[in-house]
PDB file of C-alpha atoms in Angstrom:
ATOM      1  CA  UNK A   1    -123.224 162.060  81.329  1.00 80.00           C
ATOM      2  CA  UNK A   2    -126.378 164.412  81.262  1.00 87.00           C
ATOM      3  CA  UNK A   3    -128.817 162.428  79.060  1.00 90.00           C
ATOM      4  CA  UNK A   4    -132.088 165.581  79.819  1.00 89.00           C
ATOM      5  CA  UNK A   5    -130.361 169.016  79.091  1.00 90.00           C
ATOM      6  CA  UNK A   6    -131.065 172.110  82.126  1.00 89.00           C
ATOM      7  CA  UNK A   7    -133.844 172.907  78.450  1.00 89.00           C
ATOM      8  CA  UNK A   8    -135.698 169.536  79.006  1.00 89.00           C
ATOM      9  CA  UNK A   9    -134.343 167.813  76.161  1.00 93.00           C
ATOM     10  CA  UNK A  10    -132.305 164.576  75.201  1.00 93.00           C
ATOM     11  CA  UNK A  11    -129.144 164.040  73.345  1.00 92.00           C
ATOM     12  CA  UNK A  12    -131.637 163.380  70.150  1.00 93.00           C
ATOM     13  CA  UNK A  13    -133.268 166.621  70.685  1.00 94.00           C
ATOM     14  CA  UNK A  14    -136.500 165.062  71.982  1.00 95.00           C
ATOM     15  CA  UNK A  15    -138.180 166.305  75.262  1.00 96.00           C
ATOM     16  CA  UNK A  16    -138.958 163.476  77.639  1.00 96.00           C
ATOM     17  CA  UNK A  17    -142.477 162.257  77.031  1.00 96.00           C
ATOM     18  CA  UNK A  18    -141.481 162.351  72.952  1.00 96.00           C
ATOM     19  CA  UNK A  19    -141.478 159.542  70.610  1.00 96.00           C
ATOM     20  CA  UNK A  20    -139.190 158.916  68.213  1.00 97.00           C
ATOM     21  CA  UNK A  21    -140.485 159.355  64.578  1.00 97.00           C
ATOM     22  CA  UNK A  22    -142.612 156.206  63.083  1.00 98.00           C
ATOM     23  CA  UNK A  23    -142.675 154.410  60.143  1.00 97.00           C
ATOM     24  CA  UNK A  24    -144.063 151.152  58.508  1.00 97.00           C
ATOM     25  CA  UNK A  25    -144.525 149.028  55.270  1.00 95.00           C
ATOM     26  CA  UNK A  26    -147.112 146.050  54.887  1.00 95.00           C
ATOM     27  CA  UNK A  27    -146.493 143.790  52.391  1.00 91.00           C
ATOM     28  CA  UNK A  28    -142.722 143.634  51.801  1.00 90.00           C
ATOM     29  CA  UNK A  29    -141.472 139.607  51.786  1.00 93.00           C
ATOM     30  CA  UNK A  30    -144.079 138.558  48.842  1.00 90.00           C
ATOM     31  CA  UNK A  31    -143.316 134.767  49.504  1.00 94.00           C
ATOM     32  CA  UNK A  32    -144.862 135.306  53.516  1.00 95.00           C
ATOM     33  CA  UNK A  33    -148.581 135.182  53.702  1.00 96.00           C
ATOM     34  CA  UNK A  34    -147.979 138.736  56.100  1.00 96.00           C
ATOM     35  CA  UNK A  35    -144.615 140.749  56.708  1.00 97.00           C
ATOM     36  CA  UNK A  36    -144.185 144.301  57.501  1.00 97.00           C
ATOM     37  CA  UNK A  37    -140.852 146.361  58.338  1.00 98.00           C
ATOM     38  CA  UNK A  38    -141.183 148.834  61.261  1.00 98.00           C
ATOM     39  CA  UNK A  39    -139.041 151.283  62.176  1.00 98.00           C
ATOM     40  CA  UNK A  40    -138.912 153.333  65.695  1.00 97.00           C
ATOM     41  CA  UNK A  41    -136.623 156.118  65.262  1.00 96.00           C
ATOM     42  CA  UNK A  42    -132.981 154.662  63.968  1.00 96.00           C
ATOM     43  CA  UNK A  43    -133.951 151.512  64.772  1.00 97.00           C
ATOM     44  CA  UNK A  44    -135.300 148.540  61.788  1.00 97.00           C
ATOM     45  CA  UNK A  45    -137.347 145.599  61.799  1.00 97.00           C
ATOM     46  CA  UNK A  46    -138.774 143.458  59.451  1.00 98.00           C
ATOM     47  CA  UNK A  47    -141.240 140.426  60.054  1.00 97.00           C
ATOM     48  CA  UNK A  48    -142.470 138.022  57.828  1.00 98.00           C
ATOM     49  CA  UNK A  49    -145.521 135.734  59.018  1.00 97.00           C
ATOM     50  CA  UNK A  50    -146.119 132.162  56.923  1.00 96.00           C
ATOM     51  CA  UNK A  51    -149.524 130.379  58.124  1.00 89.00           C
ATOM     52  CA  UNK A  52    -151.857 129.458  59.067  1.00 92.00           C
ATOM     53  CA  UNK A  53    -150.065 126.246  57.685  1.00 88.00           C
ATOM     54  CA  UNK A  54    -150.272 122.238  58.315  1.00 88.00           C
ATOM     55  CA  UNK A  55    -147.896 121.244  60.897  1.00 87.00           C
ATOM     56  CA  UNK A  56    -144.310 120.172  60.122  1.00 79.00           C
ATOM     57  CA  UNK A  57    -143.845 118.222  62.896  1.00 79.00           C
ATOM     58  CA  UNK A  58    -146.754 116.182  63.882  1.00 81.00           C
ATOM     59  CA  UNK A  59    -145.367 115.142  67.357  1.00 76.00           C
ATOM     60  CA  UNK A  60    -145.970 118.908  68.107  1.00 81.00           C
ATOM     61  CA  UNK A  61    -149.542 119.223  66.814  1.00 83.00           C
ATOM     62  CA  UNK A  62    -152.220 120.858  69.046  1.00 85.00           C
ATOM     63  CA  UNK A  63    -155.896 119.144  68.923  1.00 82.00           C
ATOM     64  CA  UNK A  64    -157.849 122.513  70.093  1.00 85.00           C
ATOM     65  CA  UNK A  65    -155.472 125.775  68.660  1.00 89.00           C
ATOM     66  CA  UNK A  66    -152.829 126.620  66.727  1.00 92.00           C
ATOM     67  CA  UNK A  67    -149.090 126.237  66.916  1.00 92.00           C
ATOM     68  CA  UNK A  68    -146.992 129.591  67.256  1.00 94.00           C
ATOM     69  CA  UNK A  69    -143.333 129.883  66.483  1.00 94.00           C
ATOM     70  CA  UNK A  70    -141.252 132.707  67.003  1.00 96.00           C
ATOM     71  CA  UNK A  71    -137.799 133.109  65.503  1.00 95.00           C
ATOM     72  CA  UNK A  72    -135.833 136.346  66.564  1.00 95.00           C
ATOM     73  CA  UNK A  73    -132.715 137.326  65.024  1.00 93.00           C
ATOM     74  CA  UNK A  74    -130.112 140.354  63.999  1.00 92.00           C
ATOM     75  CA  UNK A  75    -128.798 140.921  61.220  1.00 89.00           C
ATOM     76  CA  UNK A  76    -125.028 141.009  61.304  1.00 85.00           C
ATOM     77  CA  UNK A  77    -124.595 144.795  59.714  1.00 85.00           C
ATOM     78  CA  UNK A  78    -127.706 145.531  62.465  1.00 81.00           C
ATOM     79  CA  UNK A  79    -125.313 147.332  65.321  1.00 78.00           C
ATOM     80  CA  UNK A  80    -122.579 148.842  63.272  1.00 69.00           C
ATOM     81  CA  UNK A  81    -119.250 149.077  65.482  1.00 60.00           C
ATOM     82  CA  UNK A  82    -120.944 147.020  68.208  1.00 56.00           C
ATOM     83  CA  UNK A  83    -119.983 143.710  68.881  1.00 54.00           C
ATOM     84  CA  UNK A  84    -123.111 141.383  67.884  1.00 54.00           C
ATOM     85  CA  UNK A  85    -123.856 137.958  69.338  1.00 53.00           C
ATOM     86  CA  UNK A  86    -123.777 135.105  67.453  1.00 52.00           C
ATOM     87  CA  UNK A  87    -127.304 133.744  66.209  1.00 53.00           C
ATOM     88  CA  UNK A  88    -128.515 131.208  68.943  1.00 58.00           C
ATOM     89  CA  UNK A  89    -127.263 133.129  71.546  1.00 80.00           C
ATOM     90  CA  UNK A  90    -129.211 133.027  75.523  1.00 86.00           C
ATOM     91  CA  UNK A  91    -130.906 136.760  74.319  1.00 86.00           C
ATOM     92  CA  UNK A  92    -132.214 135.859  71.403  1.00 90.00           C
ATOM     93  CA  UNK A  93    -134.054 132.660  72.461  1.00 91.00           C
ATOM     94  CA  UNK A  94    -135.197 134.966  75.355  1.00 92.00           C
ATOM     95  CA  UNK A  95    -136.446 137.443  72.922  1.00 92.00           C
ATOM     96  CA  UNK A  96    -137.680 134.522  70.676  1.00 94.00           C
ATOM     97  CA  UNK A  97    -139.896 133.523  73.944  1.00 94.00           C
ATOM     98  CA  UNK A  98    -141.448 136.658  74.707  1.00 94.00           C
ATOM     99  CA  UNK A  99    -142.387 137.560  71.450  1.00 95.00           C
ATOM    100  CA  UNK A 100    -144.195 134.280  70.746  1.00 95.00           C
ATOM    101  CA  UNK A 101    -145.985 134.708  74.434  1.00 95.00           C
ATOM    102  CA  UNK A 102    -147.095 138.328  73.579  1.00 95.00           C
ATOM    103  CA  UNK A 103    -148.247 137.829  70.359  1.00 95.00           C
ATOM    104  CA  UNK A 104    -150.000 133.923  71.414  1.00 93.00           C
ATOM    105  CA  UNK A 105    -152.253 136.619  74.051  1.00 92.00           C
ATOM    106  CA  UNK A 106    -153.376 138.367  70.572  1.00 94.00           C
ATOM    107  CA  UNK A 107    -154.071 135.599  67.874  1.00 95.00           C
ATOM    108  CA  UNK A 108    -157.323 133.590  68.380  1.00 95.00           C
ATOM    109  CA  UNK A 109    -155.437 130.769  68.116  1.00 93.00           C
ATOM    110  CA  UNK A 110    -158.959 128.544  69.135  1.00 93.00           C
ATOM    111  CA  UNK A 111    -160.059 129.355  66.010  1.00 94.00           C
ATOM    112  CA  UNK A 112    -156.971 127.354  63.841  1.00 94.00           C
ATOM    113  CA  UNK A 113    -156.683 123.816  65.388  1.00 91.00           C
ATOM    114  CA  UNK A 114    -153.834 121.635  64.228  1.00 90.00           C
ATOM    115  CA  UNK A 115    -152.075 124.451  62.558  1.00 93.00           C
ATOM    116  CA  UNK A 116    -148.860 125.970  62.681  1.00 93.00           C
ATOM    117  CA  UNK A 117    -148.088 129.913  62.651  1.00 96.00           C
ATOM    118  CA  UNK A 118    -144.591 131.085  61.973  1.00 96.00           C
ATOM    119  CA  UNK A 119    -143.107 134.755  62.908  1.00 97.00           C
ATOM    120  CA  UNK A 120    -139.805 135.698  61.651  1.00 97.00           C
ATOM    121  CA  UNK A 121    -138.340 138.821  63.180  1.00 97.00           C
ATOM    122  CA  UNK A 122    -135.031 140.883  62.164  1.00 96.00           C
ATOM    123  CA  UNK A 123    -133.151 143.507  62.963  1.00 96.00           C
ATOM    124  CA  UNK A 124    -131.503 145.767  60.512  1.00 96.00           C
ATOM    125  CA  UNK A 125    -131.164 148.421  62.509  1.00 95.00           C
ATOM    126  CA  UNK A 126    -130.172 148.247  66.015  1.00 94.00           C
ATOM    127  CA  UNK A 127    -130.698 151.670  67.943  1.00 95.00           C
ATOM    128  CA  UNK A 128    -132.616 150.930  70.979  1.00 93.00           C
ATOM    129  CA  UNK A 129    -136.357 149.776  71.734  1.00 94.00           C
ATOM    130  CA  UNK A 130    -135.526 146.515  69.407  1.00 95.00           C
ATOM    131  CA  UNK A 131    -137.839 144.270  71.675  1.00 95.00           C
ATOM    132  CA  UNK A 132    -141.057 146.663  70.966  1.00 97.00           C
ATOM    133  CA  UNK A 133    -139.956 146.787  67.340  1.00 97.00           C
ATOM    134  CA  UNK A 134    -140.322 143.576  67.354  1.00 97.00           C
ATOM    135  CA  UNK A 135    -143.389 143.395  68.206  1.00 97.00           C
ATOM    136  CA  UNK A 136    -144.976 146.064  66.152  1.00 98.00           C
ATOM    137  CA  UNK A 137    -143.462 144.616  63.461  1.00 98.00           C
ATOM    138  CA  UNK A 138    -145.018 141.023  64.156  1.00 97.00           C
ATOM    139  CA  UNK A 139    -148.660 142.616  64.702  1.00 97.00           C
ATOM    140  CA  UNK A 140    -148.542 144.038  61.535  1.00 97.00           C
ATOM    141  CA  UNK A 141    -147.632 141.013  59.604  1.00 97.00           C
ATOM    142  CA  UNK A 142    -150.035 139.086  61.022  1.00 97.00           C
ATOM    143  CA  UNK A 143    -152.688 141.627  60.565  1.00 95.00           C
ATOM    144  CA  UNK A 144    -151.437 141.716  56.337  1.00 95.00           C
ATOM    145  CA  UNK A 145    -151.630 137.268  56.680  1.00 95.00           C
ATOM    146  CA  UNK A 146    -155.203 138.248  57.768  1.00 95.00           C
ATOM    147  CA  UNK A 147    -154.725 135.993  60.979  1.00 96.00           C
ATOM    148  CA  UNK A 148    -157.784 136.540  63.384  1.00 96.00           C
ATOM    149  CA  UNK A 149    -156.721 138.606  66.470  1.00 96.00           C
ATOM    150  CA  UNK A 150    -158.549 139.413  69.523  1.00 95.00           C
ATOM    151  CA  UNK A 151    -156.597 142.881  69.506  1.00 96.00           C
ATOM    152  CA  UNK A 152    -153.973 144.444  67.686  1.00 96.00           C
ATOM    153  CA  UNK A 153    -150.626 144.489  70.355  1.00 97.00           C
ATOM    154  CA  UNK A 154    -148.351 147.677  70.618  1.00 97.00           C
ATOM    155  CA  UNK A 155    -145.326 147.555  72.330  1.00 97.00           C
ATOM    156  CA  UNK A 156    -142.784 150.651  73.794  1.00 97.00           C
ATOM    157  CA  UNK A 157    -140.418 151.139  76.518  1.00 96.00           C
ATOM    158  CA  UNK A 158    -139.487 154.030  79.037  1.00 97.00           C
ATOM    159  CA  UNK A 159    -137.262 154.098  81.239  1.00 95.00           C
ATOM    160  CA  UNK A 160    -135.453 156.829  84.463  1.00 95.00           C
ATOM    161  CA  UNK A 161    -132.485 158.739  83.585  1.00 92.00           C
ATOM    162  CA  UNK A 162    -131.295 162.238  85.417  1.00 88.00           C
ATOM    163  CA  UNK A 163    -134.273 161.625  87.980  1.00 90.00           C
ATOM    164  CA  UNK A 164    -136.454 162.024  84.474  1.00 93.00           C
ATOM    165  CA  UNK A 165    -138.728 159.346  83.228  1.00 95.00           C
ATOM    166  CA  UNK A 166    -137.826 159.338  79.768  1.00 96.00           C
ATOM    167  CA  UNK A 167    -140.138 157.901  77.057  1.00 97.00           C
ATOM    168  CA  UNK A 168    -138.956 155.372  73.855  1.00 97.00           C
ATOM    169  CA  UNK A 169    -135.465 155.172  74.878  1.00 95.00           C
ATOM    170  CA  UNK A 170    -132.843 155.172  71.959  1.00 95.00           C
ATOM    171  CA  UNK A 171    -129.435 153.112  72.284  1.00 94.00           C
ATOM    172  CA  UNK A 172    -127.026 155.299  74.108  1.00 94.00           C
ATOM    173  CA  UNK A 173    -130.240 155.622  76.680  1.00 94.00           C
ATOM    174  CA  UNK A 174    -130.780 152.433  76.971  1.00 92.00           C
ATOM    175  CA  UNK A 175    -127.014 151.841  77.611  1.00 90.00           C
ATOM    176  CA  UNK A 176    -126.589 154.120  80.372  1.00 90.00           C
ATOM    177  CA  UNK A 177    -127.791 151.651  82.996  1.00 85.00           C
ATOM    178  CA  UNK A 178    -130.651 153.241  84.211  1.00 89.00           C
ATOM    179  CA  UNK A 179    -133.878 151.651  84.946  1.00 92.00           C
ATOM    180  CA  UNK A 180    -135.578 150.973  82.042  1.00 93.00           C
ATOM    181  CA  UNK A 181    -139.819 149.287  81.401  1.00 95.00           C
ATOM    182  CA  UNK A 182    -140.712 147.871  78.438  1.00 96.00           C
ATOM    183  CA  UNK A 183    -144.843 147.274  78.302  1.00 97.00           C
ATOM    184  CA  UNK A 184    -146.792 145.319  75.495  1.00 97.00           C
ATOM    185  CA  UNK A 185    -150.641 146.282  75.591  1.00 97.00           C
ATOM    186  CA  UNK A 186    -153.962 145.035  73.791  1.00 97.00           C
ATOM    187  CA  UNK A 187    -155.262 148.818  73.593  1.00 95.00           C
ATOM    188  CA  UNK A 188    -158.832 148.114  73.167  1.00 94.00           C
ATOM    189  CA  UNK A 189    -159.029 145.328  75.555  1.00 93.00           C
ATOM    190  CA  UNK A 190    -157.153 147.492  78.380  1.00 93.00           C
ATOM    191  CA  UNK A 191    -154.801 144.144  78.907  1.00 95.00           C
ATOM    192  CA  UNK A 192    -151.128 144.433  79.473  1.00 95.00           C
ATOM    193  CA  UNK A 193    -149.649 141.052  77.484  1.00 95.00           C
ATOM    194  CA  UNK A 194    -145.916 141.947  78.340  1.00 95.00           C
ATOM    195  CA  UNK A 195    -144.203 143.624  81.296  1.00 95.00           C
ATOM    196  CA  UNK A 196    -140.269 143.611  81.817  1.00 93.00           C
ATOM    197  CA  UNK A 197    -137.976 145.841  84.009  1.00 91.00           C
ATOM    198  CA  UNK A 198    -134.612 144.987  84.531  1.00 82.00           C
ATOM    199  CA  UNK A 199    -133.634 147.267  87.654  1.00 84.00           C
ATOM    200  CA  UNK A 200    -135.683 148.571  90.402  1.00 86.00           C
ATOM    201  CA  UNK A 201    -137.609 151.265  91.133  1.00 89.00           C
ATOM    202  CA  UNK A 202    -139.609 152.844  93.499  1.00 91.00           C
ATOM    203  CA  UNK A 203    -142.981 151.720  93.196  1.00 92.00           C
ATOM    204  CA  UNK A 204    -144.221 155.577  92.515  1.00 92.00           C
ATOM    205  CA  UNK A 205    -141.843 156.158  89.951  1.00 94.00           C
ATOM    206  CA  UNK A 206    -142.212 152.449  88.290  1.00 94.00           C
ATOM    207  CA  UNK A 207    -146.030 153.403  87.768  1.00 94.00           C
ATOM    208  CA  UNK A 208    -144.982 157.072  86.418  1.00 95.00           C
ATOM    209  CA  UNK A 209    -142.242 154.786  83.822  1.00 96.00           C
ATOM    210  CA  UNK A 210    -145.236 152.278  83.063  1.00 96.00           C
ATOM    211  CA  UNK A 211    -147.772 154.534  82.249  1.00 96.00           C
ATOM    212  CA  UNK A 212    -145.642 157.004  80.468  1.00 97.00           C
ATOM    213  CA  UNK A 213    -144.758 152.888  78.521  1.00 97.00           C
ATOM    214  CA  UNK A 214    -148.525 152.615  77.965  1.00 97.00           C
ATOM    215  CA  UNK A 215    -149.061 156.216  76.322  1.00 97.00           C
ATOM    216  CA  UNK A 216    -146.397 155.175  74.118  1.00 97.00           C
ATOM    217  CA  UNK A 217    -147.995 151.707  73.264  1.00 97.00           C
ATOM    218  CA  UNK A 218    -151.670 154.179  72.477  1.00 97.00           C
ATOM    219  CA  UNK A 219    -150.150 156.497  70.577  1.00 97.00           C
ATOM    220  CA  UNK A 220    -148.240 153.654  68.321  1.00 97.00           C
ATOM    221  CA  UNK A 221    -151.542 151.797  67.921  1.00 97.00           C
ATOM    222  CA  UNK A 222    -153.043 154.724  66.509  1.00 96.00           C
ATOM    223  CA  UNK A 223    -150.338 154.660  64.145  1.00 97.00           C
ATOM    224  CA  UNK A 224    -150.377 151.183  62.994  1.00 97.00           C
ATOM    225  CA  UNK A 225    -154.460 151.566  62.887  1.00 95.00           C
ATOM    226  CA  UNK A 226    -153.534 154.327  60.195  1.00 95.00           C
ATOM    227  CA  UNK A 227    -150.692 152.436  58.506  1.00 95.00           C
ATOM    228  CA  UNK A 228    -153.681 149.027  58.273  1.00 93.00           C
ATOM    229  CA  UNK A 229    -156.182 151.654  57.148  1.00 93.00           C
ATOM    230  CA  UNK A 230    -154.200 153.128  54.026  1.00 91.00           C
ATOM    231  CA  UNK A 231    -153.320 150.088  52.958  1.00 87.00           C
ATOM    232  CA  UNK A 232    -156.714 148.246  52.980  1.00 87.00           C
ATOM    233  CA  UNK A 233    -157.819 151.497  50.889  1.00 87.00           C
ATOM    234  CA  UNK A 234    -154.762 150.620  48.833  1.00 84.00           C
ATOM    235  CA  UNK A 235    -156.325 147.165  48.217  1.00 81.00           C
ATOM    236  CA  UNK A 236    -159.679 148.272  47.280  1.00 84.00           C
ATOM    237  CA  UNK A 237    -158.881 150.934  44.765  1.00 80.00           C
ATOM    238  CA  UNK A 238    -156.382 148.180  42.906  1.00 79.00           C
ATOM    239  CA  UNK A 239    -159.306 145.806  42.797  1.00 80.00           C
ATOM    240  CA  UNK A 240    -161.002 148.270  41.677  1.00 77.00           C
ATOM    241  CA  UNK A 241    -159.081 149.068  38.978  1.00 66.00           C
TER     242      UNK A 241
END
């Protein structure tokens, strides 16, 4: 199948380098103290954050920082047609894990000892890029629970198809078996908190699939930097209504 057209452009229409189209919500689960839906291209998240909070279980109480939990899961109407796995499956207590470790690089967790901090991530819309979703999602909800962060964290994924390093891959990309990088980054820090490939590459072409990655993770923080902008405005003209 020819996934970049002899016109430089994808099955979606999109040239190479270009992002799917953005969009986010703060504020949407009123009973979490943070929750945000994001949404890269066809593909849904939501994430609801509740803490800081007392721990449940005691046994698992830290003296010097926080607790963070992580629960990832998809909704079953999330992949259409597709055949989903059942909750508790091996990939979603992977993608439980890395979440929790990419967003634990973020939160000043130092600064909340003997507290917990639960993230609750969804699916509702399955169309590639779910892990960075994911993500973006979760920074955002903890940025509306107001929980101190050293950085926000962005999150994107490129990947090689047709000898083309293709950014922000959608599902039928993502499917085709081709090398594919998914990068989570603290932009103003310069850190990468989350690197995962799962083929390999050459090493010149894994740094021209990275980077392209990490322009995708700076041009989404500028986004959610917007998104966090408008809606503390939103907050100060209602109390100053």
């Amino acid at each position: 199948m020819e996934y970049v057209s002899h016109d430089g452009l994808r099955i979606d229409g999109r040239r190479p380098t270009e992002m799917r189209q953005l969009r986010a919500q703060i504020g949407n689960v009123s009973k979490a103290d943070g929750s945000a839906v994001f949404e890269m291209g066809n593909t849904k998240v939501i994430a609801a954050v509740y803490g800081p909070r007392e721990v449940q279980n005691k046994s698992q109480q830290i003296s010097d920082h926080a607790l963070v939990r992580c629960e990832y899961s998809m909704a079953n109407f999330s992949t259409g047609d597709r055949m989903r796995k059942p909750k508790g499956d091996r990939r979603s207590t992977e993608i439980s894990l890395v979440i929790r470790q990419t967003m634990e690089a973020c939160i000043l967790t130092h600064l909340m000892p003997r507290s917990q901090i639960d993230i609750f991530v969804q699916v509702l819309q399955a169309d590639g890029g779910t892990r960075s979703a994911c993500i973006n999602a979760a920074t955002l909800a903890l940025a509306d629970a107001g929980i101190p962060m050293r950085d926000i964290v962005t999150s994107c994924s490129a990947g090689y198809l047709n000898s083309t390093p293709l950014l922000d891959l959608n599902y039928t990309e993502d499917s085709a078996g081709g090398p594919d990088v998914t990068v989570g980054i603290l932009p103003k820090l310069d850190q990468v908190t989350l690197l995962q490939m799962d083929a390999k590459l050459p090493v010149d072409i894994f740094e021209n699939v990275m980077q392209l990655a990490i322009e995708g993770c700076k041009a989404i923080e500028n986004y959610i930097r917007e998104v966090l902008l408008e809606n503390t405005k939103q907050l100060e003209y209602r109390r100053g209504l």
